[in-house]
Amino acid sequence: MYPFMICFLAGIGAGLGTGFAGMSAAAVISPMLITFLHMDPYMAVGIALASDVLASAVSAWTYGKNKNLDIKNGLVMMAAVLCFTLVGSWVASLLPGGAMGGFSTIMTLLLGIKFIVRPVMTTREAMGAVEPGKRLVQSVLCGVMVGFICGFVGAGGGMMMLLILTSVLGYELKTAVGTSVFIMAFTALTGAVSHFAIGGMPDIRCLVFCVLSTFLWAQIAARFANRAEPIVLNRATGVVLTVLGGAILLVNWLG
């Protein structure tokens, strides 16, 4: 019963973060499983990535159904992210580790505060005013940046994409989240398959509980987000990210 409760609670946080803000489930599930279930970190990350696949996919489908998804530029950015994640990981292997371990958590907290204090109010019309060629080049360059940082730091891909899509590329918030979860579904699938291929299958019960809980809450969050007014979505996203960032810091401190 205890493992079920931990997995269910981890799935709530991960699902809300994914559905509202395109946040990677690994940022929430991994520290919870490691701290409270004393799970091997490699297996915990594998479970988190597997949970991210369905949660991001159902979120992307919901955002896409509501026309809040940029598939064309999302595919371009995803290709750049996947390639330069490998480059960033290779560079990180040449340097001393541990220096940037809390990057993802701190970023989650700061980004949450940012959405509360300075909401993203870009409109679809403003997004459409950007020339397609310019948007394509921006997507490649930003994908390179996100991929390298994600590979170098080892986390934070979802948060980096949301920050860049809204602040650099000028995406409207709903489209930014929809595009982010679309990309994360594929990157999480790649990561989960490689983790299980290298480290073997994890505890099946924990895997199933985490996947189902994250899937359920991501679907709930995505449906609410697509119906909400922009200012309400900004505030809700900010609160979710701030609470999750603080909770993860607390969990890491307990660990």
PDB file of C-alpha atoms in Angstrom:
ATOM      1  CA  MET A   1       0.000   0.000   0.000  1.00  0.00           C
ATOM      2  CA  TYR A   2       2.846   2.394   0.842  1.00  0.00           C
ATOM      3  CA  PRO A   3       4.544   2.064  -2.594  1.00  0.00           C
ATOM      4  CA  PHE A   4       1.155   2.619  -4.259  1.00  0.00           C
ATOM      5  CA  MET A   5       0.588   5.872  -2.331  1.00  0.00           C
ATOM      6  CA  ILE A   6       4.055   7.197  -3.160  1.00  0.00           C
ATOM      7  CA  CYS A   7       3.620   6.365  -6.860  1.00  0.00           C
ATOM      8  CA  PHE A   8       0.133   7.884  -6.904  1.00  0.00           C
ATOM      9  CA  LEU A   9       1.304  11.126  -5.253  1.00  0.00           C
ATOM     10  CA  ALA A  10       4.331  11.323  -7.550  1.00  0.00           C
ATOM     11  CA  GLY A  11       2.000  10.821 -10.517  1.00  0.00           C
ATOM     12  CA  ILE A  12      -0.256  13.663  -9.364  1.00  0.00           C
ATOM     13  CA  GLY A  13       2.644  16.120  -9.288  1.00  0.00           C
ATOM     14  CA  ALA A  14       4.146  14.850 -12.538  1.00  0.00           C
ATOM     15  CA  GLY A  15       0.788  14.800 -14.347  1.00  0.00           C
ATOM     16  CA  LEU A  16      -0.170  18.322 -13.300  1.00  0.00           C
ATOM     17  CA  GLY A  17       3.269  19.613 -14.263  1.00  0.00           C
ATOM     18  CA  THR A  18       3.068  17.908 -17.669  1.00  0.00           C
ATOM     19  CA  GLY A  19      -0.507  18.912 -18.501  1.00  0.00           C
ATOM     20  CA  PHE A  20      -0.175  22.524 -17.359  1.00  0.00           C
ATOM     21  CA  ALA A  21       3.405  23.354 -18.322  1.00  0.00           C
ATOM     22  CA  GLY A  22       5.001  20.585 -20.378  1.00  0.00           C
ATOM     23  CA  MET A  23       7.236  19.721 -17.445  1.00  0.00           C
ATOM     24  CA  SER A  24       9.153  16.424 -17.558  1.00  0.00           C
ATOM     25  CA  ALA A  25       7.749  13.784 -15.195  1.00  0.00           C
ATOM     26  CA  ALA A  26      11.328  12.853 -14.297  1.00  0.00           C
ATOM     27  CA  ALA A  27      11.683  16.069 -12.312  1.00  0.00           C
ATOM     28  CA  VAL A  28       8.978  14.912  -9.870  1.00  0.00           C
ATOM     29  CA  ILE A  29       8.844  11.108  -9.986  1.00  0.00           C
ATOM     30  CA  SER A  30      12.576  10.374  -9.760  1.00  0.00           C
ATOM     31  CA  PRO A  31      13.273  12.178  -6.450  1.00  0.00           C
ATOM     32  CA  MET A  32      10.064  10.768  -4.930  1.00  0.00           C
ATOM     33  CA  LEU A  33      10.924   7.148  -5.770  1.00  0.00           C
ATOM     34  CA  ILE A  34      14.562   7.528  -4.752  1.00  0.00           C
ATOM     35  CA  THR A  35      13.817   9.263  -1.444  1.00  0.00           C
ATOM     36  CA  PHE A  36      10.750   7.387  -0.192  1.00  0.00           C
ATOM     37  CA  LEU A  37      11.098   3.960  -1.831  1.00  0.00           C
ATOM     38  CA  HIS A  38      14.935   3.883  -1.856  1.00  0.00           C
ATOM     39  CA  MET A  39      14.845   2.855  -5.501  1.00  0.00           C
ATOM     40  CA  ASP A  40      17.962   2.667  -7.650  1.00  0.00           C
ATOM     41  CA  PRO A  41      18.291   6.127  -9.302  1.00  0.00           C
ATOM     42  CA  TYR A  42      18.759   4.670 -12.785  1.00  0.00           C
ATOM     43  CA  MET A  43      15.547   2.632 -12.459  1.00  0.00           C
ATOM     44  CA  ALA A  44      13.673   5.613 -10.976  1.00  0.00           C
ATOM     45  CA  VAL A  45      14.596   7.767 -13.980  1.00  0.00           C
ATOM     46  CA  GLY A  46      13.515   4.964 -16.329  1.00  0.00           C
ATOM     47  CA  ILE A  47      10.087   4.761 -14.650  1.00  0.00           C
ATOM     48  CA  ALA A  48       9.753   8.551 -14.760  1.00  0.00           C
ATOM     49  CA  LEU A  49      10.570   8.647 -18.475  1.00  0.00           C
ATOM     50  CA  ALA A  50       8.100   5.843 -19.196  1.00  0.00           C
ATOM     51  CA  SER A  51       5.428   7.777 -17.266  1.00  0.00           C
ATOM     52  CA  ASP A  52       6.281  10.848 -19.327  1.00  0.00           C
ATOM     53  CA  VAL A  53       5.566   9.112 -22.643  1.00  0.00           C
ATOM     54  CA  LEU A  54       1.810   8.541 -22.219  1.00  0.00           C
ATOM     55  CA  ALA A  55       1.287  11.695 -20.153  1.00  0.00           C
ATOM     56  CA  SER A  56       2.981  13.895 -22.765  1.00  0.00           C
ATOM     57  CA  ALA A  57       1.238  12.069 -25.638  1.00  0.00           C
ATOM     58  CA  VAL A  58      -2.271  12.510 -24.199  1.00  0.00           C
ATOM     59  CA  SER A  59      -1.490  16.139 -23.328  1.00  0.00           C
ATOM     60  CA  ALA A  60      -0.204  16.794 -26.866  1.00  0.00           C
ATOM     61  CA  TRP A  61      -3.336  15.167 -28.326  1.00  0.00           C
ATOM     62  CA  THR A  62      -5.564  17.386 -26.159  1.00  0.00           C
ATOM     63  CA  TYR A  63      -3.662  20.554 -27.085  1.00  0.00           C
ATOM     64  CA  GLY A  64      -3.633  19.535 -30.753  1.00  0.00           C
ATOM     65  CA  LYS A  65      -7.391  18.888 -30.754  1.00  0.00           C
ATOM     66  CA  ASN A  66      -7.830  22.454 -29.524  1.00  0.00           C
ATOM     67  CA  LYS A  67      -5.458  23.800 -32.223  1.00  0.00           C
ATOM     68  CA  ASN A  68      -2.799  24.696 -29.672  1.00  0.00           C
ATOM     69  CA  LEU A  69       0.075  22.738 -31.233  1.00  0.00           C
ATOM     70  CA  ASP A  70       2.729  23.737 -33.800  1.00  0.00           C
ATOM     71  CA  ILE A  71       3.624  20.333 -35.290  1.00  0.00           C
ATOM     72  CA  LYS A  72       5.772  21.572 -38.197  1.00  0.00           C
ATOM     73  CA  ASN A  73       8.212  23.622 -36.132  1.00  0.00           C
ATOM     74  CA  GLY A  74       7.887  21.158 -33.247  1.00  0.00           C
ATOM     75  CA  LEU A  75       9.297  18.356 -35.422  1.00  0.00           C
ATOM     76  CA  VAL A  76      12.224  20.561 -36.488  1.00  0.00           C
ATOM     77  CA  MET A  77      12.988  21.519 -32.897  1.00  0.00           C
ATOM     78  CA  MET A  78      12.650  17.889 -31.759  1.00  0.00           C
ATOM     79  CA  ALA A  79      15.261  16.726 -34.290  1.00  0.00           C
ATOM     80  CA  ALA A  80      17.692  19.394 -33.085  1.00  0.00           C
ATOM     81  CA  VAL A  81      16.966  18.582 -29.422  1.00  0.00           C
ATOM     82  CA  LEU A  82      17.613  14.860 -29.883  1.00  0.00           C
ATOM     83  CA  CYS A  83      20.873  15.409 -31.782  1.00  0.00           C
ATOM     84  CA  PHE A  84      22.334  17.990 -29.440  1.00  0.00           C
ATOM     85  CA  THR A  85      21.263  16.130 -26.303  1.00  0.00           C
ATOM     86  CA  LEU A  86      23.855  13.570 -27.354  1.00  0.00           C
ATOM     87  CA  VAL A  87      26.444  16.325 -27.909  1.00  0.00           C
ATOM     88  CA  GLY A  88      25.705  17.893 -24.510  1.00  0.00           C
ATOM     89  CA  SER A  89      25.911  14.508 -22.812  1.00  0.00           C
ATOM     90  CA  TRP A  90      29.306  13.836 -24.443  1.00  0.00           C
ATOM     91  CA  VAL A  91      30.669  17.233 -23.344  1.00  0.00           C
ATOM     92  CA  ALA A  92      29.364  16.667 -19.800  1.00  0.00           C
ATOM     93  CA  SER A  93      31.190  13.330 -19.655  1.00  0.00           C
ATOM     94  CA  LEU A  94      34.481  15.189 -20.090  1.00  0.00           C
ATOM     95  CA  LEU A  95      33.868  17.504 -17.125  1.00  0.00           C
ATOM     96  CA  PRO A  96      33.583  16.959 -13.330  1.00  0.00           C
ATOM     97  CA  GLY A  97      30.001  16.015 -12.414  1.00  0.00           C
ATOM     98  CA  GLY A  98      27.611  17.273  -9.763  1.00  0.00           C
ATOM     99  CA  ALA A  99      28.040  20.992 -10.296  1.00  0.00           C
ATOM    100  CA  MET A 100      24.640  21.564 -11.929  1.00  0.00           C
ATOM    101  CA  GLY A 101      22.513  18.866 -10.320  1.00  0.00           C
ATOM    102  CA  GLY A 102      19.847  21.238  -8.979  1.00  0.00           C
ATOM    103  CA  PHE A 103      19.421  23.161 -12.235  1.00  0.00           C
ATOM    104  CA  SER A 104      16.055  21.647 -13.200  1.00  0.00           C
ATOM    105  CA  THR A 105      14.481  22.133  -9.771  1.00  0.00           C
ATOM    106  CA  ILE A 106      15.614  25.739  -9.384  1.00  0.00           C
ATOM    107  CA  MET A 107      14.446  26.481 -12.912  1.00  0.00           C
ATOM    108  CA  THR A 108      11.009  24.999 -12.196  1.00  0.00           C
ATOM    109  CA  LEU A 109      10.639  27.222  -9.126  1.00  0.00           C
ATOM    110  CA  LEU A 110      11.821  30.408 -10.882  1.00  0.00           C
ATOM    111  CA  LEU A 111       9.705  29.763 -13.978  1.00  0.00           C
ATOM    112  CA  GLY A 112       6.632  29.291 -11.775  1.00  0.00           C
ATOM    113  CA  ILE A 113       7.248  32.646 -10.099  1.00  0.00           C
ATOM    114  CA  LYS A 114       7.802  34.219 -13.521  1.00  0.00           C
ATOM    115  CA  PHE A 115       4.368  33.086 -14.795  1.00  0.00           C
ATOM    116  CA  ILE A 116       2.697  34.535 -11.699  1.00  0.00           C
ATOM    117  CA  VAL A 117       4.525  37.880 -11.772  1.00  0.00           C
ATOM    118  CA  ARG A 118       4.862  38.337 -15.558  1.00  0.00           C
ATOM    119  CA  PRO A 119       2.234  36.233 -17.388  1.00  0.00           C
ATOM    120  CA  VAL A 120       2.635  35.374 -21.072  1.00  0.00           C
ATOM    121  CA  MET A 121      -0.125  37.218 -22.939  1.00  0.00           C
ATOM    122  CA  THR A 122       1.050  36.747 -26.542  1.00  0.00           C
ATOM    123  CA  THR A 123      -1.854  36.221 -28.959  1.00  0.00           C
ATOM    124  CA  ARG A 124      -2.242  33.838 -31.907  1.00  0.00           C
ATOM    125  CA  GLU A 125      -2.253  36.864 -34.216  1.00  0.00           C
ATOM    126  CA  ALA A 126       1.159  37.975 -32.945  1.00  0.00           C
ATOM    127  CA  MET A 127       2.509  34.443 -33.406  1.00  0.00           C
ATOM    128  CA  GLY A 128       1.183  34.311 -36.975  1.00  0.00           C
ATOM    129  CA  ALA A 129       2.920  37.568 -37.875  1.00  0.00           C
ATOM    130  CA  VAL A 130       6.351  35.894 -37.761  1.00  0.00           C
ATOM    131  CA  GLU A 131       7.639  34.782 -41.178  1.00  0.00           C
ATOM    132  CA  PRO A 132       7.642  30.949 -41.608  1.00  0.00           C
ATOM    133  CA  GLY A 133      11.297  30.895 -42.700  1.00  0.00           C
ATOM    134  CA  LYS A 134      12.388  32.917 -39.684  1.00  0.00           C
ATOM    135  CA  ARG A 135      10.353  30.682 -37.358  1.00  0.00           C
ATOM    136  CA  LEU A 136      11.989  27.589 -38.873  1.00  0.00           C
ATOM    137  CA  VAL A 137      15.509  28.925 -38.282  1.00  0.00           C
ATOM    138  CA  GLN A 138      14.582  29.954 -34.739  1.00  0.00           C
ATOM    139  CA  SER A 139      13.229  26.462 -34.060  1.00  0.00           C
ATOM    140  CA  VAL A 140      16.494  24.849 -35.154  1.00  0.00           C
ATOM    141  CA  LEU A 141      18.675  27.220 -33.117  1.00  0.00           C
ATOM    142  CA  CYS A 142      16.499  26.897 -30.011  1.00  0.00           C
ATOM    143  CA  GLY A 143      16.388  23.105 -30.391  1.00  0.00           C
ATOM    144  CA  VAL A 144      20.188  23.081 -30.461  1.00  0.00           C
ATOM    145  CA  MET A 145      20.278  25.173 -27.278  1.00  0.00           C
ATOM    146  CA  VAL A 146      17.671  23.096 -25.413  1.00  0.00           C
ATOM    147  CA  GLY A 147      19.222  19.795 -26.470  1.00  0.00           C
ATOM    148  CA  PHE A 148      22.736  20.765 -25.468  1.00  0.00           C
ATOM    149  CA  ILE A 149      21.654  22.083 -22.051  1.00  0.00           C
ATOM    150  CA  CYS A 150      19.421  19.047 -21.447  1.00  0.00           C
ATOM    151  CA  GLY A 151      22.261  16.662 -22.309  1.00  0.00           C
ATOM    152  CA  PHE A 152      24.838  18.636 -20.356  1.00  0.00           C
ATOM    153  CA  VAL A 153      22.766  19.065 -17.205  1.00  0.00           C
ATOM    154  CA  GLY A 154      20.829  15.800 -17.463  1.00  0.00           C
ATOM    155  CA  ALA A 155      17.397  17.335 -16.846  1.00  0.00           C
ATOM    156  CA  GLY A 156      15.224  20.349 -17.490  1.00  0.00           C
ATOM    157  CA  GLY A 157      14.289  19.751 -21.143  1.00  0.00           C
ATOM    158  CA  GLY A 158      10.584  20.480 -20.693  1.00  0.00           C
ATOM    159  CA  MET A 159      11.202  23.617 -18.687  1.00  0.00           C
ATOM    160  CA  MET A 160      13.874  24.852 -21.105  1.00  0.00           C
ATOM    161  CA  MET A 161      11.512  24.365 -24.049  1.00  0.00           C
ATOM    162  CA  LEU A 162       8.657  26.200 -22.335  1.00  0.00           C
ATOM    163  CA  LEU A 163      10.926  29.114 -21.395  1.00  0.00           C
ATOM    164  CA  ILE A 164      12.383  29.417 -24.903  1.00  0.00           C
ATOM    165  CA  LEU A 165       9.069  28.935 -26.726  1.00  0.00           C
ATOM    166  CA  THR A 166       7.402  31.703 -24.703  1.00  0.00           C
ATOM    167  CA  SER A 167      10.278  34.133 -24.090  1.00  0.00           C
ATOM    168  CA  VAL A 168      12.455  33.713 -27.208  1.00  0.00           C
ATOM    169  CA  LEU A 169      10.120  32.471 -29.953  1.00  0.00           C
ATOM    170  CA  GLY A 170       7.134  34.469 -28.707  1.00  0.00           C
ATOM    171  CA  TYR A 171       4.651  31.585 -28.572  1.00  0.00           C
ATOM    172  CA  GLU A 172       1.250  31.980 -26.961  1.00  0.00           C
ATOM    173  CA  LEU A 173       1.273  29.951 -23.712  1.00  0.00           C
ATOM    174  CA  LYS A 174      -1.143  27.192 -24.748  1.00  0.00           C
ATOM    175  CA  THR A 175       0.669  26.603 -28.042  1.00  0.00           C
ATOM    176  CA  ALA A 176       4.006  26.630 -26.221  1.00  0.00           C
ATOM    177  CA  VAL A 177       2.871  23.937 -23.777  1.00  0.00           C
ATOM    178  CA  GLY A 178       1.246  21.875 -26.545  1.00  0.00           C
ATOM    179  CA  THR A 179       4.394  21.965 -28.675  1.00  0.00           C
ATOM    180  CA  SER A 180       6.581  21.215 -25.646  1.00  0.00           C
ATOM    181  CA  VAL A 181       4.638  18.079 -24.629  1.00  0.00           C
ATOM    182  CA  PHE A 182       4.572  16.934 -28.261  1.00  0.00           C
ATOM    183  CA  ILE A 183       8.381  16.999 -28.332  1.00  0.00           C
ATOM    184  CA  MET A 184       8.708  15.526 -24.828  1.00  0.00           C
ATOM    185  CA  ALA A 185       6.617  12.461 -25.781  1.00  0.00           C
ATOM    186  CA  PHE A 186       9.268  11.415 -28.299  1.00  0.00           C
ATOM    187  CA  THR A 187      12.308  12.355 -26.221  1.00  0.00           C
ATOM    188  CA  ALA A 188      10.884  10.526 -23.190  1.00  0.00           C
ATOM    189  CA  LEU A 189      10.187   7.410 -25.290  1.00  0.00           C
ATOM    190  CA  THR A 190      13.793   7.417 -26.526  1.00  0.00           C
ATOM    191  CA  GLY A 191      15.104   7.811 -22.977  1.00  0.00           C
ATOM    192  CA  ALA A 192      12.807   5.151 -21.477  1.00  0.00           C
ATOM    193  CA  VAL A 193      13.690   2.527 -24.102  1.00  0.00           C
ATOM    194  CA  SER A 194      17.420   3.131 -23.650  1.00  0.00           C
ATOM    195  CA  HIS A 195      17.122   2.967 -19.845  1.00  0.00           C
ATOM    196  CA  PHE A 196      15.241  -0.340 -19.875  1.00  0.00           C
ATOM    197  CA  ALA A 197      17.500  -1.792 -22.576  1.00  0.00           C
ATOM    198  CA  ILE A 198      20.620  -0.987 -20.553  1.00  0.00           C
ATOM    199  CA  GLY A 199      19.394  -1.501 -16.979  1.00  0.00           C
ATOM    200  CA  GLY A 200      16.637  -4.096 -17.426  1.00  0.00           C
ATOM    201  CA  MET A 201      12.975  -3.841 -16.421  1.00  0.00           C
ATOM    202  CA  PRO A 202      12.120  -2.032 -13.153  1.00  0.00           C
ATOM    203  CA  ASP A 203       9.548  -2.955 -10.503  1.00  0.00           C
ATOM    204  CA  ILE A 204       6.439  -3.565 -12.641  1.00  0.00           C
ATOM    205  CA  ARG A 205       3.980  -2.444  -9.937  1.00  0.00           C
ATOM    206  CA  CYS A 206       5.720   0.895  -9.465  1.00  0.00           C
ATOM    207  CA  LEU A 207       5.965   1.338 -13.219  1.00  0.00           C
ATOM    208  CA  VAL A 208       2.245   0.703 -13.756  1.00  0.00           C
ATOM    209  CA  PHE A 209       1.134   2.858 -10.801  1.00  0.00           C
ATOM    210  CA  CYS A 210       3.308   5.805 -11.887  1.00  0.00           C
ATOM    211  CA  VAL A 211       2.313   5.577 -15.554  1.00  0.00           C
ATOM    212  CA  LEU A 212      -1.434   5.407 -14.813  1.00  0.00           C
ATOM    213  CA  SER A 213      -1.416   8.167 -12.181  1.00  0.00           C
ATOM    214  CA  THR A 214       0.663  10.519 -14.350  1.00  0.00           C
ATOM    215  CA  PHE A 215      -1.530   9.763 -17.383  1.00  0.00           C
ATOM    216  CA  LEU A 216      -4.746  10.488 -15.453  1.00  0.00           C
ATOM    217  CA  TRP A 217      -3.624  13.801 -13.946  1.00  0.00           C
ATOM    218  CA  ALA A 218      -1.940  15.003 -17.138  1.00  0.00           C
ATOM    219  CA  GLN A 219      -5.230  14.480 -18.985  1.00  0.00           C
ATOM    220  CA  ILE A 220      -7.163  16.402 -16.328  1.00  0.00           C
ATOM    221  CA  ALA A 221      -4.644  19.267 -16.331  1.00  0.00           C
ATOM    222  CA  ALA A 222      -4.483  19.487 -20.141  1.00  0.00           C
ATOM    223  CA  ARG A 223      -8.278  19.633 -20.479  1.00  0.00           C
ATOM    224  CA  PHE A 224      -8.510  22.397 -17.877  1.00  0.00           C
ATOM    225  CA  ALA A 225      -5.608  24.324 -19.454  1.00  0.00           C
ATOM    226  CA  ASN A 226      -7.177  24.340 -22.914  1.00  0.00           C
ATOM    227  CA  ARG A 227     -10.469  25.707 -21.596  1.00  0.00           C
ATOM    228  CA  ALA A 228      -8.958  28.345 -19.314  1.00  0.00           C
ATOM    229  CA  GLU A 229      -8.508  32.027 -20.123  1.00  0.00           C
ATOM    230  CA  PRO A 230      -4.864  33.025 -20.755  1.00  0.00           C
ATOM    231  CA  ILE A 231      -4.468  34.941 -17.491  1.00  0.00           C
ATOM    232  CA  VAL A 232      -6.027  32.089 -15.475  1.00  0.00           C
ATOM    233  CA  LEU A 233      -3.767  29.558 -17.206  1.00  0.00           C
ATOM    234  CA  ASN A 234      -0.702  31.684 -16.465  1.00  0.00           C
ATOM    235  CA  ARG A 235      -1.585  31.907 -12.792  1.00  0.00           C
ATOM    236  CA  ALA A 236      -2.457  28.196 -12.536  1.00  0.00           C
ATOM    237  CA  THR A 237       0.751  27.191 -14.332  1.00  0.00           C
ATOM    238  CA  GLY A 238       2.781  29.493 -12.104  1.00  0.00           C
ATOM    239  CA  VAL A 239       1.271  28.080  -8.923  1.00  0.00           C
ATOM    240  CA  VAL A 240       1.749  24.455 -10.046  1.00  0.00           C
ATOM    241  CA  LEU A 241       5.400  25.032 -11.000  1.00  0.00           C
ATOM    242  CA  THR A 242       6.191  26.999  -7.843  1.00  0.00           C
ATOM    243  CA  VAL A 243       4.629  24.370  -5.568  1.00  0.00           C
ATOM    244  CA  LEU A 244       6.302  21.502  -7.437  1.00  0.00           C
ATOM    245  CA  GLY A 245       9.678  23.262  -7.423  1.00  0.00           C
ATOM    246  CA  GLY A 246       9.459  23.855  -3.667  1.00  0.00           C
ATOM    247  CA  ALA A 247       8.256  20.292  -3.032  1.00  0.00           C
ATOM    248  CA  ILE A 248      11.098  18.773  -5.071  1.00  0.00           C
ATOM    249  CA  LEU A 249      13.645  20.870  -3.180  1.00  0.00           C
ATOM    250  CA  LEU A 250      12.134  19.584   0.079  1.00  0.00           C
ATOM    251  CA  VAL A 251      12.192  15.966  -1.129  1.00  0.00           C
ATOM    252  CA  ASN A 252      15.819  16.307  -2.233  1.00  0.00           C
ATOM    253  CA  TRP A 253      16.690  17.830   1.157  1.00  0.00           C
ATOM    254  CA  LEU A 254      14.988  14.913   2.944  1.00  0.00           C
ATOM    255  CA  GLY A 255      16.958  12.519   0.766  1.00  0.00           C
TER     256      GLY A 255
END
